[in-house]
Structure formats: C-alpha cells, structure tokens
Short mmCIF file of C-alpha atoms and ligand atoms in Angstrom, two decimals:
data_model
loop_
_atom_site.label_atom_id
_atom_site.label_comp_id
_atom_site.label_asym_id
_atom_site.label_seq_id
_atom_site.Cartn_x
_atom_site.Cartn_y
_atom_site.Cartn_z
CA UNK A 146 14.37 -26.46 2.73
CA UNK A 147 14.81 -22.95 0.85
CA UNK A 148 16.25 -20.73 3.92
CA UNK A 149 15.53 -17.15 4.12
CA UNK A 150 18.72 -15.30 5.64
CA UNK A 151 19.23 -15.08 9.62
CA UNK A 152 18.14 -11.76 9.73
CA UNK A 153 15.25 -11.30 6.82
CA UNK A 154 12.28 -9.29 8.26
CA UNK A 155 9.10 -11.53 8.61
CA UNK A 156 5.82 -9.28 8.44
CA UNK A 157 2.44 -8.74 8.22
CA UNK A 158 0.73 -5.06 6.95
CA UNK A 159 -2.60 -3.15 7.34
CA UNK A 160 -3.57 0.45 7.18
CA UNK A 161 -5.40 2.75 9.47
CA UNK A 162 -8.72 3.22 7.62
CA UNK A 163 -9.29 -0.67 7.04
CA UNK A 164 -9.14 -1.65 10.29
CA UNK A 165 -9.43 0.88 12.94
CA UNK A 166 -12.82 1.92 13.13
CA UNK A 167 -13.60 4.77 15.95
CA UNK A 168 -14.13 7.39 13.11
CA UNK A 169 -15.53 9.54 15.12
CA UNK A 170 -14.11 8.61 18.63
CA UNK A 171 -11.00 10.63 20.45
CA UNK A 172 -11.08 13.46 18.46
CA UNK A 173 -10.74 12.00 15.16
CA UNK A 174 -11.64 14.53 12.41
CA UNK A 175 -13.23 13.45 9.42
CA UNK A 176 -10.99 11.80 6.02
CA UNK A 177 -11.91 12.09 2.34
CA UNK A 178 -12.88 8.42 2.28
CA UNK A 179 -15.24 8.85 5.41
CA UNK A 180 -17.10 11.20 3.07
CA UNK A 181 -16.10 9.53 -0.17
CA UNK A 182 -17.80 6.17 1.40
CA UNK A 183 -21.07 8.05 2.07
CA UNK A 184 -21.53 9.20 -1.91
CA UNK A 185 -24.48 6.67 -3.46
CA UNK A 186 -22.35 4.19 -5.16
CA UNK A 187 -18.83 4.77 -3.96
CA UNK A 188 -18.77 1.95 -1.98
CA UNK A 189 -20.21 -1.41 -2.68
CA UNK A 190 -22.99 -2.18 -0.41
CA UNK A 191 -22.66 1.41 0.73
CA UNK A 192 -19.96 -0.04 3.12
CA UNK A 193 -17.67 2.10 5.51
CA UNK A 194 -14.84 2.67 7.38
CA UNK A 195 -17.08 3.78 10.57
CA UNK A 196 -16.57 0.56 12.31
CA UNK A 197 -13.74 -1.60 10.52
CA UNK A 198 -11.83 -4.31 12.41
CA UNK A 199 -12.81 -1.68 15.76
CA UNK A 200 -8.61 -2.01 15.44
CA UNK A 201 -8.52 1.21 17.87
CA UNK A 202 -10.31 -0.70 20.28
CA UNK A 203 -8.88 -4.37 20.10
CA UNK A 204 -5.79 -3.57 19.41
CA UNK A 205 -3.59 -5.42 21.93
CA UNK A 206 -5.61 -8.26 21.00
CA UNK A 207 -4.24 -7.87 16.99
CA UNK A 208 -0.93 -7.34 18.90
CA UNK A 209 -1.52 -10.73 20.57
CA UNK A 210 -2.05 -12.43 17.16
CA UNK A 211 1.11 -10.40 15.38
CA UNK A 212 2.79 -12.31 18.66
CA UNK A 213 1.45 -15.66 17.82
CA UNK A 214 2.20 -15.68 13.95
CA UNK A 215 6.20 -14.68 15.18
CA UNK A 216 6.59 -11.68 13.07
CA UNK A 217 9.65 -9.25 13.65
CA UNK A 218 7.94 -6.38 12.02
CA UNK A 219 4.39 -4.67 11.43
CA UNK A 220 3.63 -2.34 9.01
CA UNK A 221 0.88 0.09 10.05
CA UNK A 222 -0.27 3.45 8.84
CA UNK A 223 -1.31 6.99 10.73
CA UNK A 224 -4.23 8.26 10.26
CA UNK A 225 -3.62 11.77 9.79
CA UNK A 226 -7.06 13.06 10.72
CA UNK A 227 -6.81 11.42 14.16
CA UNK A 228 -3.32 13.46 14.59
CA UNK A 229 -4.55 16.34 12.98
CA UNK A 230 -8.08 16.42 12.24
CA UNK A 231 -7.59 19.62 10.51
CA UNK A 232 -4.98 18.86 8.57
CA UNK A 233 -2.65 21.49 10.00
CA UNK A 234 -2.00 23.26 13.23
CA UNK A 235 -2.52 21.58 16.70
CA UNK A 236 -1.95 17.73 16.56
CA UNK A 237 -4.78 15.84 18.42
CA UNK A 238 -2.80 14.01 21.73
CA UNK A 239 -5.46 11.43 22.08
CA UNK A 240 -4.69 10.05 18.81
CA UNK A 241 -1.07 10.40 19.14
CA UNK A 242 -1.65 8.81 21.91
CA UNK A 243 -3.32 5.65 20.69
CA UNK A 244 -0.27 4.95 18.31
CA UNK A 245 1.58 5.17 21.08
CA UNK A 246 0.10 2.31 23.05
CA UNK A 247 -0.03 0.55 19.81
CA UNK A 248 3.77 1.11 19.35
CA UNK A 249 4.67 -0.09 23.04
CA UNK A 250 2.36 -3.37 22.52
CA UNK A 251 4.37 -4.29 19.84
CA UNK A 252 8.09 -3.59 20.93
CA UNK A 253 6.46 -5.67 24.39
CA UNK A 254 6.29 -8.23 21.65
CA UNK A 255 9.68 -8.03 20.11
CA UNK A 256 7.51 -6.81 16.97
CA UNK A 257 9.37 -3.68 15.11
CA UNK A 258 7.07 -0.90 13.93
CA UNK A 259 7.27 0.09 10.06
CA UNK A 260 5.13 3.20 10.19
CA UNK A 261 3.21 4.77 7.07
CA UNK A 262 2.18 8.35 7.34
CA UNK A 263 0.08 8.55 4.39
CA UNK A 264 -2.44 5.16 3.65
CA UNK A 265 -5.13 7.58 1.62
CA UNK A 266 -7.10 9.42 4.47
CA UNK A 267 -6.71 12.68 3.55
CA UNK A 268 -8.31 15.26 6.54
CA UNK A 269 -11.59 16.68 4.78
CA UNK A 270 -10.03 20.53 5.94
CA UNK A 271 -7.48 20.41 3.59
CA UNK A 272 -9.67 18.64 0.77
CA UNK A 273 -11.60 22.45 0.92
CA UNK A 274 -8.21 23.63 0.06
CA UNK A 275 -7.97 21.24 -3.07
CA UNK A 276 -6.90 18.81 -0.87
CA UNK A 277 -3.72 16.80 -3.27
CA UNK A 278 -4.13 19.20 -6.53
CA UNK A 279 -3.06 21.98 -3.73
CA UNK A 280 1.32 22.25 -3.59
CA UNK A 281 0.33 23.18 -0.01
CA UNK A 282 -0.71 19.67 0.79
CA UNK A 283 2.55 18.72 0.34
CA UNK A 284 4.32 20.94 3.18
CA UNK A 285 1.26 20.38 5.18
CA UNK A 286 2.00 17.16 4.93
CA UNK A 287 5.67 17.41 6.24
CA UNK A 288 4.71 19.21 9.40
CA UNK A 289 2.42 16.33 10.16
CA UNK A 290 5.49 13.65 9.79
CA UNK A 291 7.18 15.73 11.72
CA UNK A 292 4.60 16.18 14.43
CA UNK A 293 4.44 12.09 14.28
CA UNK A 294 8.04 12.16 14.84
CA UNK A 295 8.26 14.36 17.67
CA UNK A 296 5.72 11.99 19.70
CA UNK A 297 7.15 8.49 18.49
CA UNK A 298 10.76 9.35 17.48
CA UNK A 299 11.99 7.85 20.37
CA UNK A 300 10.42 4.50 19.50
CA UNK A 301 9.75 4.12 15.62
CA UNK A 302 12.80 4.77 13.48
CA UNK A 303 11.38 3.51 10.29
CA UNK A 304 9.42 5.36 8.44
CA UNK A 305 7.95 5.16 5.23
CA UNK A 306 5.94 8.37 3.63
CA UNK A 307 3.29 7.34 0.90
CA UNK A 308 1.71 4.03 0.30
CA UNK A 309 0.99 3.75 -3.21
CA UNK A 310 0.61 7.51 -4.37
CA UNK A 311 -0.27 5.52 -7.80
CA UNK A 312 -3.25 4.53 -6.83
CA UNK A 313 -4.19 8.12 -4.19
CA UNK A 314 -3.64 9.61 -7.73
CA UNK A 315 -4.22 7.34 -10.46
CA UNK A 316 -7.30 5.21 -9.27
CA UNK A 317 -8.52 8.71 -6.95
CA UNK A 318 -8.36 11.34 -9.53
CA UNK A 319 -8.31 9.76 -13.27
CA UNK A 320 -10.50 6.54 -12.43
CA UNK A 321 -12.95 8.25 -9.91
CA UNK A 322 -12.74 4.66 -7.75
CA UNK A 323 -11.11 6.19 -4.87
CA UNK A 324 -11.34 9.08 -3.01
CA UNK A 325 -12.07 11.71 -3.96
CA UNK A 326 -13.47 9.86 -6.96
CA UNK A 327 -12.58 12.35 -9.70
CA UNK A 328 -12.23 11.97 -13.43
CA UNK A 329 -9.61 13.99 -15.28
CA UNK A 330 -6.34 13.24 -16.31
CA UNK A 331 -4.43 16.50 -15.47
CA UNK A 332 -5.48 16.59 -12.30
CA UNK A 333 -4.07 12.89 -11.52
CA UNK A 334 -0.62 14.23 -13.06
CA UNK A 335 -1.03 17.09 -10.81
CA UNK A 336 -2.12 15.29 -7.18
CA UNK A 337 0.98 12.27 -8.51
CA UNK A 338 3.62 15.01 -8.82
CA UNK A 339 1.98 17.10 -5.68
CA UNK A 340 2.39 13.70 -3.39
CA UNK A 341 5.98 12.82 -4.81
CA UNK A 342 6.52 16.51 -3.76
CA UNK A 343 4.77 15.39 0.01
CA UNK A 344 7.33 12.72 -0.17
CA UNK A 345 10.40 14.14 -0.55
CA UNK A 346 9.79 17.57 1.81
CA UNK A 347 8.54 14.55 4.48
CA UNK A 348 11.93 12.39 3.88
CA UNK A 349 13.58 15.66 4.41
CA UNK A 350 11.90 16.82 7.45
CA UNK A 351 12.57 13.08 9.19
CA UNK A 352 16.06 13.32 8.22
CA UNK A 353 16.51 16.86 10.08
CA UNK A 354 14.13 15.47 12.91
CA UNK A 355 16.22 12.09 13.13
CA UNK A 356 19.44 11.36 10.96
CA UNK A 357 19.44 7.60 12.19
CA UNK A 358 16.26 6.62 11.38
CA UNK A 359 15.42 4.79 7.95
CA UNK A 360 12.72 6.37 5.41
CA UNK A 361 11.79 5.09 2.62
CA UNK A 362 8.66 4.97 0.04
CA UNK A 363 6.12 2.42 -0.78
CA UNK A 364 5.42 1.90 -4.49
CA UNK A 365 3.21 -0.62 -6.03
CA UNK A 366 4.32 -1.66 -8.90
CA UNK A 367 2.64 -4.26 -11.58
CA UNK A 368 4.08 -6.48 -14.62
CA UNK A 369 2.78 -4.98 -17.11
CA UNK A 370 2.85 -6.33 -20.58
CA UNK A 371 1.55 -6.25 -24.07
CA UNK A 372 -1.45 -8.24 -25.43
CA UNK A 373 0.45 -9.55 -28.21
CA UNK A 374 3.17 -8.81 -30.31
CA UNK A 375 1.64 -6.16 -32.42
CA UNK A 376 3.66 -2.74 -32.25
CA UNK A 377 0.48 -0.88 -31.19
CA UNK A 378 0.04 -3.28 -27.93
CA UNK A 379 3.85 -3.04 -27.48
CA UNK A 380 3.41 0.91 -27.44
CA UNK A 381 0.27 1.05 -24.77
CA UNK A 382 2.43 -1.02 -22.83
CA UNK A 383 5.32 1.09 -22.97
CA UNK A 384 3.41 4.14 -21.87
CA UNK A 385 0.91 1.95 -19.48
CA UNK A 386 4.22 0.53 -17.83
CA UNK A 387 5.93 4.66 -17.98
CA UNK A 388 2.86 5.86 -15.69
CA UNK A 389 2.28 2.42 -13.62
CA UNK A 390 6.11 1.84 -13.07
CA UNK A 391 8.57 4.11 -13.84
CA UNK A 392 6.83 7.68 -12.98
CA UNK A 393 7.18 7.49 -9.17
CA UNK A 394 10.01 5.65 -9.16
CA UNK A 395 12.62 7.17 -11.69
CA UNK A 396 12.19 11.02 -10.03
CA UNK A 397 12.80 9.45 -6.67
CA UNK A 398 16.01 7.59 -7.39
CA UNK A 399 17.27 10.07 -10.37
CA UNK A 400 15.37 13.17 -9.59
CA UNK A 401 14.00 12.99 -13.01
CA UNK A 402 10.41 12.08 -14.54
CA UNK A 403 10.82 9.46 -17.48
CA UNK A 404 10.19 11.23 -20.95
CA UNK A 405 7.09 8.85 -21.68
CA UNK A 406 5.86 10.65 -18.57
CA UNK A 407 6.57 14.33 -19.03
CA UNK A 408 5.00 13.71 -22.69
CA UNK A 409 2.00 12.29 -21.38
CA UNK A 410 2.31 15.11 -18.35
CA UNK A 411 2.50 17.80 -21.58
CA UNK A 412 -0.66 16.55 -23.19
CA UNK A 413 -2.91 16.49 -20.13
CA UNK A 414 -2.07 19.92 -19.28
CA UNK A 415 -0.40 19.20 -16.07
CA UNK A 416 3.04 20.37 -16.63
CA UNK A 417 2.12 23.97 -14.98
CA UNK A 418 2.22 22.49 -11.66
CA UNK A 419 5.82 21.96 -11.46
CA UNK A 420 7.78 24.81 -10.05
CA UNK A 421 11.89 25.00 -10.63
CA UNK A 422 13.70 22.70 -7.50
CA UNK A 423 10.44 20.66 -7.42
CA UNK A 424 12.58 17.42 -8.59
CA UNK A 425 15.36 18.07 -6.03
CA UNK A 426 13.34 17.80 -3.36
CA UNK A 427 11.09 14.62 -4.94
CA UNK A 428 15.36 12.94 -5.14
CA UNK A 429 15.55 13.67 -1.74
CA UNK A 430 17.81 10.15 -1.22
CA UNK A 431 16.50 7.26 1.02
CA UNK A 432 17.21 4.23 2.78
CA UNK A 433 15.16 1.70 1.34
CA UNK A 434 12.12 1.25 -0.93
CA UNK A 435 8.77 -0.83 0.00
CA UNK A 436 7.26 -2.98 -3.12
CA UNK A 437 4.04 -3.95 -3.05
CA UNK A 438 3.27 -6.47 -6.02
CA UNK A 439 -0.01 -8.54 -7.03
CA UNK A 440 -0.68 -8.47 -10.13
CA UNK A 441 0.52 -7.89 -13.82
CA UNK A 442 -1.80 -6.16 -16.67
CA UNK A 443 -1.70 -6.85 -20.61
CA UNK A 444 -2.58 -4.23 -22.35
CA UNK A 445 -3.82 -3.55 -25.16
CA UNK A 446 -3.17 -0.49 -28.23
CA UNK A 447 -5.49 1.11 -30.27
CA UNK A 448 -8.49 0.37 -28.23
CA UNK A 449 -10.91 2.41 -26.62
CA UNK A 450 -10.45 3.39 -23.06
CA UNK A 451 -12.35 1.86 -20.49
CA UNK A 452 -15.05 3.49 -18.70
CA UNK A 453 -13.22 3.87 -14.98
CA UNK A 454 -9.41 3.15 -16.58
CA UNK A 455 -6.82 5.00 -14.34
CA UNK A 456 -4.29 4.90 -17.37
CA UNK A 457 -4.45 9.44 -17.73
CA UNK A 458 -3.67 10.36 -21.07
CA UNK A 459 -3.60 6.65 -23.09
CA UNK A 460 -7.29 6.98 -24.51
CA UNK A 461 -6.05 4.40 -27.05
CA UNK A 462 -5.76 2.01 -24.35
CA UNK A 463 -7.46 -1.16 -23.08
CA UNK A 464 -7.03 -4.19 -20.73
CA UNK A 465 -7.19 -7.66 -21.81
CA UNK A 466 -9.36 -10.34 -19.52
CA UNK A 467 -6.74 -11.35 -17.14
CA UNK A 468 -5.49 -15.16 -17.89
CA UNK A 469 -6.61 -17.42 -15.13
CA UNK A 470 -5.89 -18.30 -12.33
CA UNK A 471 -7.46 -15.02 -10.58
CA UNK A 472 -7.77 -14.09 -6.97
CA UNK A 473 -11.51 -12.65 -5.66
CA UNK A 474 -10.41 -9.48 -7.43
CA UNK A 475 -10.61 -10.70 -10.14
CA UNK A 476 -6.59 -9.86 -10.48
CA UNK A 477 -4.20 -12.55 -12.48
CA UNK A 478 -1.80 -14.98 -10.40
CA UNK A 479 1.28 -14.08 -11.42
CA UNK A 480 4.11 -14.65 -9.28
CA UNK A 481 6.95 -15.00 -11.76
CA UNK A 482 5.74 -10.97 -12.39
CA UNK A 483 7.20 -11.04 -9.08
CA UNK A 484 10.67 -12.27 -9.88
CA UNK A 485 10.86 -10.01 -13.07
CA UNK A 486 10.03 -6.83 -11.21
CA UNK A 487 12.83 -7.54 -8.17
CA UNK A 488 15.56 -7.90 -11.10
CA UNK A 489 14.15 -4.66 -12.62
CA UNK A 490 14.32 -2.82 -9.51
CA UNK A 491 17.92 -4.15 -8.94
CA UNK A 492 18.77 -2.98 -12.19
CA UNK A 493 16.87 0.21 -11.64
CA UNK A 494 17.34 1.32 -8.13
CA UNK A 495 20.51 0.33 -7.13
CA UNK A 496 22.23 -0.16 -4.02
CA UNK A 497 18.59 0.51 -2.62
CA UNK A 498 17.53 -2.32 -0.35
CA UNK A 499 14.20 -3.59 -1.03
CA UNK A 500 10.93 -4.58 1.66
CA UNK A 501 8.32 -6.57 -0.20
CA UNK A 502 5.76 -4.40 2.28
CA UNK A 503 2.68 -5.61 0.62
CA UNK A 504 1.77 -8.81 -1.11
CA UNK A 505 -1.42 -11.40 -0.52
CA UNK A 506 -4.59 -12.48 -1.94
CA UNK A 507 -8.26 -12.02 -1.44
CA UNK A 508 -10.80 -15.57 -1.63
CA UNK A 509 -14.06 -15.53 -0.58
CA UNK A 510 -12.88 -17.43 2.81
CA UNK A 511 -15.90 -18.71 5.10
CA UNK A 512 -15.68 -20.36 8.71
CA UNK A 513 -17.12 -24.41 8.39
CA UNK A 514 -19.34 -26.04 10.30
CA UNK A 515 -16.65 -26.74 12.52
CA UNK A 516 -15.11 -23.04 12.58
CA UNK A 517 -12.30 -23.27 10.27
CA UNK A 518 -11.32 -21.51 7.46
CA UNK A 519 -9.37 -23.63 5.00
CA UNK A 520 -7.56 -20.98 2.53
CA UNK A 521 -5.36 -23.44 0.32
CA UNK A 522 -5.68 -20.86 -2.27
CA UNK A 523 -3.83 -18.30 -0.19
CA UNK A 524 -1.32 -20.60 1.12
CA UNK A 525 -0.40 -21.12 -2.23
CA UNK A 526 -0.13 -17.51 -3.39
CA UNK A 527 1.78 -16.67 -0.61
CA UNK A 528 4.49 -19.60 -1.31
CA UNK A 529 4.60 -18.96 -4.77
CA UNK A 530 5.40 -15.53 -4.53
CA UNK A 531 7.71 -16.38 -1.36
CA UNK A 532 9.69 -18.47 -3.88
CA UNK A 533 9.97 -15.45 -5.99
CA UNK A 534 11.73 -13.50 -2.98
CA UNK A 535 14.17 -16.28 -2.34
CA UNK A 536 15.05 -17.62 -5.88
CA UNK A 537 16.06 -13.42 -6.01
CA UNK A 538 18.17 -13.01 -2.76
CA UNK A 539 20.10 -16.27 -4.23
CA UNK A 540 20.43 -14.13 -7.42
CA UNK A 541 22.17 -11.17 -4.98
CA UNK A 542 19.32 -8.76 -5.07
CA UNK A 543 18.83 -6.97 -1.84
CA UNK A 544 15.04 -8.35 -0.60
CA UNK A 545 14.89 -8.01 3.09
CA UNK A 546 11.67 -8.34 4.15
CA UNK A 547 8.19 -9.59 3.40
CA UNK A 548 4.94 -8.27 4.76
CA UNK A 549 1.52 -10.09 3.69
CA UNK A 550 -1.16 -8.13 3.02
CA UNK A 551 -3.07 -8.40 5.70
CA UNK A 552 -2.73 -9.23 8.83
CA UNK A 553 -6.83 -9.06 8.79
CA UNK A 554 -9.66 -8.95 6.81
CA UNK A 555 -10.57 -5.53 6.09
CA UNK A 556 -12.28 -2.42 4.25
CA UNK A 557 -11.16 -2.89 0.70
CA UNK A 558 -11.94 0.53 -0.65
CA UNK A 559 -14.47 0.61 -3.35
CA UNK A 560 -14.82 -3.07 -2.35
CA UNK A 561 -16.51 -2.58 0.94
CA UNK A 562 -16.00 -5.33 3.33
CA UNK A 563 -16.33 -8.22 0.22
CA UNK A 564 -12.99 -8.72 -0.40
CA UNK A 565 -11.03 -10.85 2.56
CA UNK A 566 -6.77 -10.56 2.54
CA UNK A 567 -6.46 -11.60 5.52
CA UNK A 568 -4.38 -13.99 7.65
CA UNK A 569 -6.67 -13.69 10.11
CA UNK A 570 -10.73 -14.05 9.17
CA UNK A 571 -12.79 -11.08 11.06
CA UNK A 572 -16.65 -11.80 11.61
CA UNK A 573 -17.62 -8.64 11.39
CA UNK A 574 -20.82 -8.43 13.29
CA UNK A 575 -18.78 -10.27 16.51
CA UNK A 576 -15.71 -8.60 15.54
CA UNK A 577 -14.56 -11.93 16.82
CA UNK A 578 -10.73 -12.88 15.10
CA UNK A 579 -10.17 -16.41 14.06
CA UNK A 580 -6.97 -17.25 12.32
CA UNK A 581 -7.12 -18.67 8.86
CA UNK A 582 -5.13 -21.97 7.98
CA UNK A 583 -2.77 -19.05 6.20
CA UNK A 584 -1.88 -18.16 9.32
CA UNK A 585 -0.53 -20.87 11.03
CA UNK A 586 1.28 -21.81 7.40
CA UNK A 587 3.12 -18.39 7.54
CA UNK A 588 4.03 -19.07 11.55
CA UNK A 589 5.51 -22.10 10.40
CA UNK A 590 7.55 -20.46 7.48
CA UNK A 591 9.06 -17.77 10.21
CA UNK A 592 9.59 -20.13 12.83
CA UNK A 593 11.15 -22.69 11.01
CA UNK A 594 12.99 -19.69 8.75
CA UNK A 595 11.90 -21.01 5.17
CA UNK A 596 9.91 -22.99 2.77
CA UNK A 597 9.65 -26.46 2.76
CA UNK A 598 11.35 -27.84 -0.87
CA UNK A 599 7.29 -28.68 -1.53
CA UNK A 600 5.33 -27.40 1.10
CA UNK A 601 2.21 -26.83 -0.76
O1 IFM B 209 -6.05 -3.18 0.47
C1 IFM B 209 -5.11 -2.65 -0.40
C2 IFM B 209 -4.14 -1.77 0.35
O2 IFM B 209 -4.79 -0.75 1.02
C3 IFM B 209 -3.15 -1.15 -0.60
N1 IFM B 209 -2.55 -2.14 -1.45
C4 IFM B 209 -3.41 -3.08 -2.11
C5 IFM B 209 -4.33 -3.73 -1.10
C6 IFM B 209 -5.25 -4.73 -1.83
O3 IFM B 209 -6.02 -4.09 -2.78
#
C-alpha cells in the first residue's frame, strides 16, 4: 500500500459556470461567456452555460455525493456576476446568499471550502469597459474579493484568486477559443499582466480583510518539450515553456517577469501597460500555490503558427500530434510530466506548499444497459498521476492535496457539454447524477488513505 500522509487533503473541483446553471435566476447579471456562448460557432453544438449541472438548484444533493466520495475539501468558484452583476458597486445578497448555503452544506459535511473568485466569468458591465485589457479590472476585482470576504469570512479561510489566468488570457485573447474570443497577441500580454495585477491587489485586500486565512493562486502548468533535438525545436520550447510556465509564476514568487517573457512582451507591443510598482503588488507573498496539470506539449521551431495557437508572439511555432495514449481531448497521457513539474516547482517556488487543485480526464463515458458507467480509462489516469503525487512527497516536496477535476460532468468551454471529467456522470436532460466506477475507486483511495501497490 503507497500511504498518503495522515493529514493530505482529499478533493474534488468544479467551477461556477460549468455547473450551476440559473443564469438568469436571483439576480444573476450576465458573464462574457453567457454572451461569448451565444456567438455562431463559439461553442460546439451552440451549447451553454444557461442550464449546466442546475448546480444552484441541486446543490445539497452534489453536497450529498462530495459526502459519499469522503472528501475533506471542495474546490468551487464565485461567480462574480451573481455577486455583482455589474461588476462593481452593490453586491447582489441573493447570490451571496446561495454560496452561503453552499458553504454551510459542506462544513455540515466535514467538507472544507477552497474558494476561487475568478473561474473566467467576467460581468458583461465591465467587458464595456475593456473588460481584462482595462488596469481597472484589476481593483474592481479586489473590491469584489473583498465583498466575498465580508459575507463568508467567517466560514471560508482559503482562498485562491485566479484559476488559470493562462488560459482567461492566452486561449481568451491570442487564440480567440475562449471568451471573449479575441485574436492579438498584445492584448493577451496585456489582459495576463492586468489579471496577475487582479491577483496580487486581491491577495492584498484578503490579507487586510483576514490575516489568518490562506490565499494562494491557481496556475496550470504543462510539460512542455521540444519535438526533437534540433536547436530550433529546443528554442520554441524554451519560449513556449517562458509564456506557458514561467510567466505567471516567476513575477508571483520573485516579483519579476522572466526575460524570455518581457522580450516576447517588447515585441507584441504590450510593455506600455505596465506602470512602476505594478510587480510589487503581482509579489504580493502567499500561502500556497494550486497546480493544475494534464497534459505536456512538444513543440516544434521554425514552423508556421497554427490557425487558433495561444502561443502570442512565437509565429515560428507549431505543435506536434500528441503521442498516444490521449484522453477525449485529444490531450497526451503523461503522468511522469506530472512528477517533473512537482520537482520544478520545488526547485522553483520554494518553501511554497503545493495543492494539486485540478487534475482528471475526459472519455466519452455512457450509462449500459444496466446503468453503469465503467470508466477504466479514468481510473487509470487518476492512479497514475496519484503515483506521481506520492513518489514526490517521498522525495520531500511539499504536495498536500489533490482535487480531481471534476466532481461532475460539465460545460467544457468551447467544448459544449461533449467532453465528460467527471466522477460523477450527469444525464443532462434528467439532470439525474449517477456516480461513475471513478467514483467509488477514488472513495476507496481516501477511505482506505492510499493506493493499492497495483490497484489498477
Ligand atoms: O474544465 C477545465 C477547467 O475549467 C479548467 N481547467 C481545465 C479543465 C479541463 O479542460
């Protein structure tokens, strides 16, 4: 049996937009992605949001099944719209209100809340002020952690700001696949830089709001690695890696950006956003940082750029077919990437403890004739990568915790409701829940504290 320590945190994530629903119920203002959704080809299958999981609704029954799979935490983001559906000014009780509820059905459970403020659903107000490529965003976006605070303080102390600001800049402003679905490299340097910003003036507002509590980031990071041994491969990896890896990272735990970045910054143009003390406030220190990992990229130099490539400013840059195995999206199995990245982070944040706060697999699951889903696939992603974590604590880094991504099926962005990550399989036009065999594999890893030497 490989143990996990006593006191490692066991969890599962989501985030509000995938699985709530009620977008326009209890005074919920609209997000970028309810409009993004609604633009012809967004979304596959013109999918949305409007409905979800109906999360807001069934919640304490998703409480009930966080209960049965014996997690000690949840991960769960705000929607900011449904505090403030304007973005700024009066908060919105009813919706503070709901994440209330939500927060006392869990701690009912035993279940600790890890809170995000920011999962992508930018209020449509402040997208008429240029929503991230606006420096205004980013104190707007400090009064709304603090206005989260004030109403949950005395029941969530952990916090983390942004999930992924790679992708709410990278895949939403250079790529055009997320919201708001533009296509320029400066201004994905600019929103990146204006959401580190959001970060750090939200770490520091929680701090003055609540010294005890814990506030951290969530990055997702990828292995990414060159094609072949060539030099030119080699150097698109360098820079890939500089604006995948290192550029949210470095200014957070050294208060500086990476020079790879600030060259790349230079030659889109985007170096006029910064303002003098911008970094200080990005370094603002914290208390622990959130990893989400799936994947790793190979990349390739001297290529053409893809149409729809988030890499900003490497037009010499391609992607090579991912090796197999891959998971429904189409993304590489690569769980030693895994094990690589946690002894690069302990090399390159340290003394930072780390929270795996996202990590899972999408299959193209379906209930059989006798109402089962059998997800071997998953079962073995999630062990392989579990292996990972441990073979790394036993190496001294400072893992502690794991969340799968996700507790449910849900919205996958710009993959409508075709991609399923979850433990739990949602039939959408029943909304009725029916765990996956997943699920009852990960209760028995938490309940029994470990992996079996082969349990796959
Ligand atoms: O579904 C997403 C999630 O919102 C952010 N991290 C990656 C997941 C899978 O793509």
């Amino acid at each position: 049996m490989r143990h996990f320590p006593a006191d490692f945190t066991w969890g599962a994530a989501t985030s509000a937009y995938q699985i709530e629903g009620a977008a326009r119920t209890g005074g919920r203002g609209p997000s970028i992605w309810d409009t993004f959704a609604r633009e012809p080809g967004r979304v596959l299958h013109g999918d949305t949001g409007d409905i979800a999981c109906d999360h807001y609704h069934r919640f304490p029954e998703d409480v009930g099944l966080l209960g049965q799979l014996g997690v000690t935490a949840y991960r769960f983001s705000i929607s900011w719209p449904r505090v403030q559906p304007d973005g700024r000014g009066p908060v919105n009780t009813e919706g503070l209100d709901f994440y209330s509820s939500l927060v006392d059905a869990l701690l009912e459970y035993g279940i600790t809340p890890l809170v995000t403020l920011y999962h992508w659903d930018l209020p449509v107000p402040l997208s008429y002020d240029g929503g991230w490529l606006s420096r205004n965003t980013a104190g707007r976006f400090a009064d709304y952690a603090t206005a989260c605070h004030e109403r949950l303080g005395d029941r969530v102390t952990w916090w983390t700001t942004l999930n992924e600001p790679w992708c709410s800049s990278f895949l939403a402003y250079a790529a055009g696949r997320h919201a708001p679905g533009r296509t320029n490299d400066r201004e994905a340097f600019v929103a990146a830089h204006h959401q580190l910003l959001a970060h750090g003036r939200a770490t520091g507002a929680l701090r003055d709001a609540a010294p005890e509590a814990a506030v951290g980031i969530t990055l997702n990071f990828a292995d990414v690695v060159p094609a072949s041994d060539d030099e030119a491969d080699a150097d698109a990896a360098r820079r890939v890696d500089a604006i995948m890896n290192r550029m949210f990272l470095e200014p957070i735990v050294t208060g500086e950006y990476p020079d790879e970045v600030l060259d790349l910054m230079d030659a889109s143009g985007a170096s006029d956003a910064f303002a003098d003390g911008d970094l200080h406030i990005v370094g603002e220190p914290i208390d622990f940082l959130g990893v989400n990992y799936y994947t790793r990229h190979r990349v390739l130099g001297g290529s053409d750029r893809q149409p729809g490539s988030p890499w900003a400013g490497c037009d010499d840059v391609a992607e090579e077919a991912p090796a197999h195995p891959v998971t429904g999206m189409g993304w590489e199995i690569c769980p030693d990437g895994l094990g690589v990245l946690l002894a690069r982070l302990h090399r390159d944040a340290p003394g930072l403890p780390l929270y795996i706060t996202e990590n899972g697999a999408a299959f193209p699951d379906y209930a059989n004739p006798e109402g089962e889903i059998r997800d071997p696939a998953r079962v073995g992603f999630l062990d392989a990568h579990l292996r990972e974590v441990h073979a790394a604590i036993n190496d001294g880094i400072d893992v502690r915790g794991y969340f799968v991504w996700s507790l449910l099926d849900n919205f996958e962005w710009a993959e409508g409701y075709s991609q399923r990550f979850g433990l739990v399989y949602v039939d959408y036009p029943s909304q009725q829940r029916r765990p996956k065999d997943s699920f009852w594999w990960y209760a028995d890893v938490i309940a029994s504290g470990g992996l079996l030497d082969r349990s796959v």
